[in-house]
Coordinates of C-alpha atoms in Angstrom, one line a residue:
X1 CA 0.0 0.0 0.0
X2 CA 1.3 3.4 -1.0
X3 CA 1.7 5.9 1.9
X4 CA 3.8 6.9 4.8
X5 CA 4.7 4.4 7.5
X6 CA 2.2 5.7 10.1
X7 CA -0.7 5.2 7.7
X8 CA 0.7 1.9 6.6
X9 CA 0.8 0.6 10.1
X10 CA -2.9 1.6 10.6
X11 CA -3.7 -0.2 7.4
X12 CA -1.9 -3.3 8.5
X13 CA -3.7 -3.4 11.8
X14 CA -7.1 -3.0 10.1
X15 CA -6.3 -5.7 7.5
X16 CA -5.3 -8.1 10.2
X17 CA -8.6 -7.6 12.0
X18 CA -10.5 -8.0 8.8
X19 CA -8.6 -11.2 7.8
X20 CA -9.5 -12.8 11.2
X21 CA -13.1 -12.0 10.5
X22 CA -13.0 -13.3 6.9
X23 CA -11.3 -16.5 7.9
X24 CA -13.9 -17.1 10.6
X25 CA -16.7 -16.6 8.1
X26 CA -15.1 -18.8 5.5
X27 CA -14.5 -16.1 2.9
X28 CA -10.7 -16.5 3.0
X29 CA -8.7 -19.6 3.8
X30 CA -6.2 -19.5 6.6
X31 CA -3.4 -20.2 4.1
X32 CA -4.4 -17.2 2.0
X33 CA -4.7 -15.0 5.0
X34 CA -1.2 -15.9 6.1
X35 CA 0.1 -15.2 2.6
X36 CA -1.5 -11.8 2.6
X37 CA 0.0 -11.0 6.0
X38 CA 3.5 -12.1 4.8
X39 CA 3.2 -9.9 1.7
X40 CA 2.4 -6.9 3.9
X41 CA 5.2 -7.6 6.4
X42 CA 7.7 -8.1 3.6
X43 CA 7.4 -4.5 2.4
X44 CA 10.0 -2.4 4.0
X45 CA 8.1 0.3 5.8
X46 CA 11.4 2.0 6.8
X47 CA 12.2 2.6 3.1
X48 CA 9.6 5.2 3.1
X49 CA 11.6 7.4 5.5
X50 CA 13.8 8.9 2.7
X51 CA 10.7 9.9 0.8
X52 CA 9.3 11.7 3.8
X53 CA 12.6 13.4 4.4
X54 CA 12.7 14.4 0.8
X55 CA 9.3 16.1 1.1
X56 CA 10.5 18.0 4.1
X57 CA 13.7 18.9 2.3
X58 CA 11.7 20.2 -0.6
X59 CA 9.7 22.5 1.7
X60 CA 12.9 23.7 3.3
X61 CA 14.4 24.4 -0.2
X62 CA 11.4 26.4 -1.1
X63 CA 11.7 28.5 2.1
X64 CA 15.5 28.9 1.5
X65 CA 14.9 30.2 -2.0
X66 CA 12.3 32.7 -0.7
X67 CA 14.7 33.9 2.0
X68 CA 17.7 34.2 -0.3
X69 CA 15.8 36.1 -3.0
X70 CA 14.1 38.4 -0.4
X71 CA 17.4 39.2 1.2
X72 CA 19.1 40.2 -2.1
X73 CA 16.0 41.4 -3.9
X74 CA 16.7 45.1 -3.8
X75 CA 20.2 44.7 -5.3
X76 CA 19.2 42.6 -8.3
X77 CA 18.3 44.0 -11.7
X78 CA 14.7 43.3 -12.7
X79 CA 15.7 41.0 -15.6
X80 CA 17.9 38.9 -13.2
X81 CA 15.0 38.7 -10.8
X82 CA 12.7 37.3 -13.5
X83 CA 15.4 34.9 -14.7
X84 CA 16.0 33.5 -11.2
X85 CA 12.3 33.0 -10.6
X86 CA 11.4 31.3 -13.9
X87 CA 14.6 29.2 -14.1
X88 CA 14.1 27.9 -10.6
X89 CA 10.5 27.0 -11.3
X90 CA 11.4 25.3 -14.6
X91 CA 14.2 23.4 -12.9
X92 CA 11.8 22.0 -10.3
X93 CA 9.4 20.9 -13.0
X94 CA 12.3 19.4 -15.1
X95 CA 13.6 17.5 -12.0
X96 CA 10.1 16.1 -11.4
X97 CA 9.7 14.9 -15.0
X98 CA 13.1 13.3 -14.9
X99 CA 12.5 11.5 -11.6
X100 CA 9.1 10.3 -12.9
X101 CA 10.8 8.8 -16.0
X102 CA 13.4 7.1 -13.7
X103 CA 10.5 5.6 -11.7
X104 CA 11.6 7.5 -8.5
X105 CA 8.0 8.5 -7.8
X106 CA 8.4 9.6 -4.2
X107 CA 11.3 12.0 -5.0
X108 CA 9.4 13.2 -8.0
X109 CA 6.6 14.2 -5.7
X110 CA 9.1 16.1 -3.6
X111 CA 10.2 18.0 -6.7
X112 CA 6.6 18.8 -7.5
X113 CA 6.0 20.1 -4.0
X114 CA 9.0 22.3 -4.4
X115 CA 7.6 23.5 -7.8
X116 CA 4.2 24.3 -6.1
X117 CA 6.0 26.4 -3.4
X118 CA 8.1 28.2 -6.0
X119 CA 5.0 29.0 -8.0
X120 CA 3.6 30.8 -5.0
X121 CA 6.9 32.6 -4.4
X122 CA 6.9 33.8 -8.1
X123 CA 3.4 35.2 -7.7
X124 CA 4.2 37.2 -4.6
X125 CA 7.6 38.5 -5.8
X126 CA 6.4 39.4 -9.3
X127 CA 3.5 41.3 -7.7
X128 CA 5.9 43.1 -5.5
X129 CA 8.3 43.8 -8.4
X130 CA 5.6 45.5 -10.5
X131 CA 3.9 47.2 -7.6
X132 CA 0.6 45.4 -8.1
X133 CA -2.2 45.8 -5.6
X134 CA -1.3 44.1 -2.3
X135 CA -4.2 41.7 -2.4
X136 CA -3.0 38.8 -0.3
X137 CA -6.3 37.0 -0.7
X138 CA -6.1 37.1 -4.4
X139 CA -2.5 36.0 -4.5
X140 CA -3.3 33.1 -2.2
X141 CA -6.2 32.2 -4.4
X142 CA -4.0 32.1 -7.5
X143 CA -1.4 30.1 -5.6
X144 CA -4.0 27.6 -4.3
X145 CA -5.6 27.0 -7.7
X146 CA -2.2 26.6 -9.3
X147 CA -1.2 24.0 -6.8
X148 CA -4.5 22.2 -7.1
X149 CA -4.2 22.2 -10.9
X150 CA -0.7 20.7 -10.6
X151 CA -2.0 18.0 -8.1
X152 CA -4.7 17.0 -10.6
X153 CA -2.3 17.0 -13.6
X154 CA 0.3 14.9 -11.8
X155 CA -2.0 13.0 -9.5
X156 CA 0.4 14.0 -6.7
X157 CA -0.6 13.2 -3.2
X158 CA 2.1 15.6 -1.7
X159 CA 0.9 18.5 -3.8
X160 CA -2.8 17.6 -2.9
X161 CA -1.9 17.8 0.8
X162 CA -0.3 21.2 0.1
X163 CA -3.3 22.3 -1.8
X164 CA -5.6 21.6 1.1
X165 CA -3.4 23.7 3.4
X166 CA -3.1 26.6 0.9
X167 CA -6.9 26.6 0.3
X168 CA -7.6 26.7 4.0
X169 CA -5.1 29.5 4.5
X170 CA -6.9 31.3 1.6
X171 CA -10.4 30.9 3.1
X172 CA -9.1 31.9 6.5
X173 CA -7.6 35.1 5.1
X174 CA -10.8 35.9 3.3
X175 CA -13.0 35.1 6.3
X176 CA -11.0 36.7 9.1
X177 CA -9.0 39.5 7.4
X178 CA -11.2 40.4 4.4
X179 CA -14.4 39.9 6.3
X180 CA -16.0 37.6 3.6
X181 CA -18.0 35.3 5.8
X182 CA -19.3 32.8 5.0
X183 CA -16.7 32.4 2.3
X184 CA -18.8 30.4 -0.3
X185 CA -16.2 30.6 -3.0
X186 CA -14.1 28.2 -1.0
X187 CA -16.6 25.3 -1.5
X188 CA -16.0 24.6 -5.2
X189 CA -12.2 24.6 -4.7
X190 CA -12.5 22.4 -1.6
X191 CA -14.8 20.0 -3.6
X192 CA -12.3 19.7 -6.4
X193 CA -9.5 18.8 -3.9
X194 CA -11.8 16.3 -2.1
X195 CA -12.7 14.7 -5.4
X196 CA -9.0 14.2 -6.3
X197 CA -8.6 12.6 -2.9
X198 CA -11.4 10.2 -3.7
X199 CA -9.8 9.3 -7.1
X200 CA -6.4 8.7 -5.5
X201 CA -8.1 6.7 -2.7
X202 CA -5.7 8.3 -0.2
X203 CA -6.9 8.1 3.4
X204 CA -5.0 11.2 4.7
X205 CA -6.8 13.4 2.1
X206 CA -10.1 12.3 3.7
X207 CA -9.0 13.6 7.0
X208 CA -7.7 16.9 5.4
X209 CA -11.0 17.3 3.6
X210 CA -13.2 16.9 6.6
X211 CA -11.0 18.9 8.9
X212 CA -10.8 21.8 6.5
X213 CA -14.6 21.7 5.9
X214 CA -15.5 21.9 9.6
X215 CA -12.8 24.5 10.0
X216 CA -14.4 26.6 7.2
X217 CA -17.8 26.1 8.8
X218 CA -16.5 27.3 12.2
X219 CA -14.9 30.4 10.7
X220 CA -18.1 31.2 8.8
X221 CA -20.4 31.0 11.9
X222 CA -20.2 34.8 12.5
X223 CA -21.1 35.5 8.9
X224 CA -24.3 33.5 9.2
X225 CA -25.5 36.3 11.5
X226 CA -25.9 38.4 8.4
X227 CA -28.8 36.0 7.6
X228 CA -30.3 36.9 11.1
X229 CA -29.5 33.5 12.5
X230 CA -29.1 33.4 16.3
X231 CA -27.2 31.0 18.5
X232 CA -29.9 28.2 18.3
X233 CA -30.1 28.5 14.6
X234 CA -26.4 28.1 14.2
X235 CA -26.1 25.1 16.6
X236 CA -28.9 23.1 14.9
X237 CA -27.5 24.0 11.5
X238 CA -24.2 22.5 12.5
X239 CA -26.0 19.5 14.0
X240 CA -27.8 18.9 10.7
X241 CA -24.5 19.0 8.8
X242 CA -22.7 16.7 11.3
X243 CA -25.6 14.2 11.1
X244 CA -25.4 14.3 7.3
X245 CA -21.6 13.6 7.4
X246 CA -22.2 10.7 9.9
X247 CA -25.0 9.1 7.8
X248 CA -23.0 9.5 4.6
X249 CA -20.0 7.9 6.3
X250 CA -22.2 5.0 7.5
X251 CA -23.6 4.5 4.0
X252 CA -20.1 4.7 2.5
X253 CA -18.8 2.1 5.0
X254 CA -21.7 -0.2 4.0
X255 CA -20.7 0.2 0.4
X256 CA -17.1 -0.7 1.2
X257 CA -15.7 2.8 0.7
X258 CA -12.6 3.7 2.7
X259 CA -13.9 7.2 3.2
X260 CA -16.9 5.9 5.1
X261 CA -15.2 5.1 8.4
X262 CA -13.3 8.4 8.4
X263 CA -16.5 10.4 7.7
X264 CA -18.5 8.5 10.3
X265 CA -15.8 9.2 12.9
X266 CA -15.8 13.0 12.3
X267 CA -19.6 13.1 12.1
X268 CA -20.0 11.3 15.4
X269 CA -17.5 13.5 17.1
X270 CA -19.0 16.8 15.9
X271 CA -22.5 15.6 16.7
X272 CA -21.4 14.7 20.3
X273 CA -19.8 18.1 20.8
X274 CA -22.9 20.0 19.6
X275 CA -25.2 17.9 21.7
X276 CA -23.0 18.6 24.7
X277 CA -23.2 22.3 23.9
X278 CA -27.0 22.2 24.2
X279 CA -26.9 22.1 28.0
X280 CA -24.3 24.9 28.4
X281 CA -26.6 27.9 27.8
X282 CA -30.1 28.8 26.8
X283 CA -30.4 29.1 23.0
X284 CA -32.2 31.8 21.1
X285 CA -33.9 31.2 17.8
X286 CA -35.1 33.5 15.1
X287 CA -37.9 32.2 12.9
X288 CA -35.9 33.2 9.8
X289 CA -37.3 31.5 6.8
X290 CA -33.9 30.8 5.1
X291 CA -32.8 28.8 8.2
X292 CA -36.0 26.8 8.3
X293 CA -35.8 25.9 4.6
X294 CA -32.1 24.9 5.0
X295 CA -32.8 22.8 8.0
X296 CA -35.8 21.1 6.4
X297 CA -33.8 20.5 3.3
X298 CA -31.0 18.8 5.3
X299 CA -33.7 16.8 7.1
X300 CA -35.2 15.5 3.9
X301 CA -31.7 14.6 2.6
X302 CA -30.9 12.8 5.8
X303 CA -34.2 10.9 5.6
X304 CA -33.0 9.7 2.2
X305 CA -29.6 8.7 3.6
X306 CA -31.3 6.9 6.4
X307 CA -33.5 5.0 3.9
X308 CA -30.4 3.9 1.8
X309 CA -28.6 2.9 5.0
X310 CA -31.5 0.6 5.9
X311 CA -31.5 -0.8 2.4
X312 CA -27.8 -1.6 2.7
X313 CA -28.3 -3.0 6.2
X314 CA -25.8 -0.4 7.6
X315 CA -27.1 -0.8 11.1
X316 CA -29.5 -2.7 13.4
X317 CA -32.8 -1.5 14.9
X318 CA -30.8 0.1 17.7
X319 CA -29.0 2.2 15.2
X320 CA -32.1 3.0 13.2
X321 CA -33.9 4.2 16.4
X322 CA -31.0 6.3 17.5
X323 CA -30.5 8.0 14.1
X324 CA -34.2 8.5 13.8
X325 CA -34.3 10.3 17.1
X326 CA -31.3 12.5 16.2
X327 CA -32.9 13.3 12.9
X328 CA -36.2 14.3 14.7
X329 CA -34.3 16.4 17.2
X330 CA -32.4 18.2 14.4
X331 CA -35.5 19.3 12.4
X332 CA -37.8 19.9 15.4
X333 CA -36.8 23.6 15.9
X334 CA -37.6 24.4 12.3
X335 CA -41.1 23.0 12.8
X336 CA -41.8 24.6 16.2
X337 CA -40.3 28.0 15.7
X338 CA -42.9 30.8 15.2
X339 CA -42.9 34.5 15.9
X340 CA -39.9 36.8 16.1
X341 CA -37.8 35.0 18.8
X342 CA -37.9 31.6 20.4
X343 CA -36.0 30.1 23.3
X344 CA -34.8 26.6 24.2
X345 CA -33.4 26.0 27.7
X346 CA -31.8 22.6 28.2
X347 CA -29.6 23.7 31.1
X348 CA -32.1 22.5 33.8
X349 CA -31.2 18.8 33.4
X350 CA -32.9 17.9 30.2
X351 CA -29.7 18.4 28.2
X352 CA -27.8 16.1 30.6
X353 CA -30.4 13.3 30.3
X354 CA -30.3 13.6 26.5
X355 CA -26.5 13.4 26.5
X356 CA -26.4 10.4 28.8
X357 CA -28.9 8.7 26.4
X358 CA -26.7 9.6 23.5
X359 CA -23.5 8.2 25.1
X360 CA -25.2 4.9 26.1
X361 CA -26.7 4.6 22.6
X362 CA -23.2 5.1 21.1
X363 CA -21.8 2.3 23.3
X364 CA -24.5 -0.1 22.2
X365 CA -24.3 1.0 18.5
X366 CA -20.5 0.4 18.6
X367 CA -21.0 -3.0 20.2
X368 CA -23.6 -4.2 17.7
X369 CA -21.6 -2.8 14.7
X370 CA -18.2 -4.1 16.0
X371 CA -16.8 -0.5 16.1
X372 CA -14.3 0.0 18.8
X373 CA -14.1 3.7 17.9
X374 CA -17.9 4.2 18.7
X375 CA -17.6 2.2 21.9
X376 CA -14.7 4.3 23.1
X377 CA -16.4 7.5 22.0
X378 CA -19.5 6.6 23.9
X379 CA -17.5 6.0 27.1
X380 CA -15.7 9.3 26.6
X381 CA -19.0 11.1 26.2
X382 CA -20.4 9.4 29.3
X383 CA -17.4 10.3 31.4
X384 CA -17.3 13.9 30.2
X385 CA -21.0 14.4 31.0
X386 CA -20.6 12.8 34.5
X387 CA -17.7 15.1 35.2
X388 CA -19.6 18.1 34.0
X389 CA -22.6 17.4 36.2
X390 CA -20.3 16.9 39.2
X391 CA -18.5 20.2 38.6
X392 CA -21.8 22.1 38.0
X393 CA -23.6 20.7 41.1
X394 CA -21.3 19.6 43.8
X395 CA -18.7 22.2 42.9
X396 CA -21.0 25.0 43.9
X397 CA -21.8 23.5 47.3
X398 CA -18.4 22.4 48.6
X399 CA -15.3 24.3 49.5
X400 CA -12.2 24.0 47.3
X401 CA -10.3 21.3 49.2
X402 CA -13.3 19.0 49.7
X403 CA -14.3 19.5 46.1
X404 CA -10.9 18.3 44.8
X405 CA -10.6 15.5 47.3
X406 CA -14.1 14.1 46.6
X407 CA -13.5 14.7 42.9
X408 CA -10.3 12.7 43.0
X409 CA -12.0 9.8 44.7
X410 CA -15.0 9.8 42.3
X411 CA -12.7 10.1 39.3
X412 CA -10.6 7.1 40.4
X413 CA -13.7 5.0 41.3
X414 CA -15.5 6.1 38.1
X415 CA -12.6 5.4 35.9
X416 CA -12.2 1.9 37.3
X417 CA -15.9 1.2 36.8
X418 CA -16.0 2.7 33.4
X419 CA -12.9 0.8 32.3
X420 CA -14.4 -2.5 33.4
X421 CA -17.6 -1.8 31.6
X422 CA -15.6 -0.6 28.5
X423 CA -13.6 -3.9 28.5
X424 CA -16.7 -5.9 28.7
X425 CA -18.2 -4.0 25.8
X426 CA -15.1 -4.3 23.7
X427 CA -15.1 -8.1 24.4
X428 CA -18.6 -8.2 23.0
X429 CA -17.4 -6.3 20.0
X430 CA -14.7 -8.8 19.5
X431 CA -17.2 -11.6 19.7
X432 CA -19.4 -9.8 17.1
X433 CA -16.4 -9.6 14.7
X434 CA -15.8 -13.3 15.1
X435 CA -19.3 -14.4 14.5

């Protein structure tokens, strides 16, 4: 499998678990399973280290070129400046082509990454040379698109990773400095980078895609206030998106797509964070029609995803009941809101009950679907809620010393009990995999 040693080790662990399950079910013979394991172990994971170092070296070369040119920029004639810029860029492209022809793919990717960095340096320095408008956002946009076009042309994973970073810096500059929020122009470029990650079937790109998307959404929250959305509107809008990502990940996993598990993990984490936030403060809602239409549209789309998940047998009745409840909770404010302003106060204990139910459901969902991640996430959510309730209730009634002493005892006892329960559930998960 192509990739860096860290991702390779994760892949090997996953394939070992899958092979045990496939052998038990009779899909793969024990002899074939051992042959697959030997083929994975025979690949020299350490040989990837020079490639990683070459990528880091390319980045340092790009920074060195920038520093050298910037330090001597004023003394150079304009023609020499242009010559240095274009020759260095052409040399990087030439080196990449030569390395590809020699089948040194990893080092060719390092050369391409260097070319992408030099392309950005050329944009910035030429703009400075000809006293063009100091539009950093526009320069970053051109740099990002150039890097993305190069990633598509060369099918380069290293340049694709750089493109995700550059695109996120671009949208961050537009959102926070230029005040363009939400920065909708980012979405088509992000989608193009995500699509290339799908085509390359590169797992790190899935993480970069989802992290950058949720980061963009977080930076754009303030801008949604321009649509007269209040705190409650924003939270349930985010909850609808997180549930969509979770269901799409669940469906993708059922279809055998590698992206499925990654998307499900991020969707579950963000859903848990937003549900926890429900109990932190009373929420205000405005009955803005745009928000209600968006929320209902997401609700309809999630119902369709839920239907396809059922058709693909992506979860049991426990999963269906839980996702149905989450879907109902998500669209309920859009149905109930009326008048100018509405309030939702979950701080009086209802939010805690809801979150405990969510945590326990996650544990059972993970047990039934043989997902250790969901089991561990459920226990983490349960422990976080228990600690929050302790801090909010007993913390206000006890003095500092007694608060910490009792808290330490409860944490030790609670961690011991939770760990025993967690091990029991993980054991059940292992049995589910073996059946």
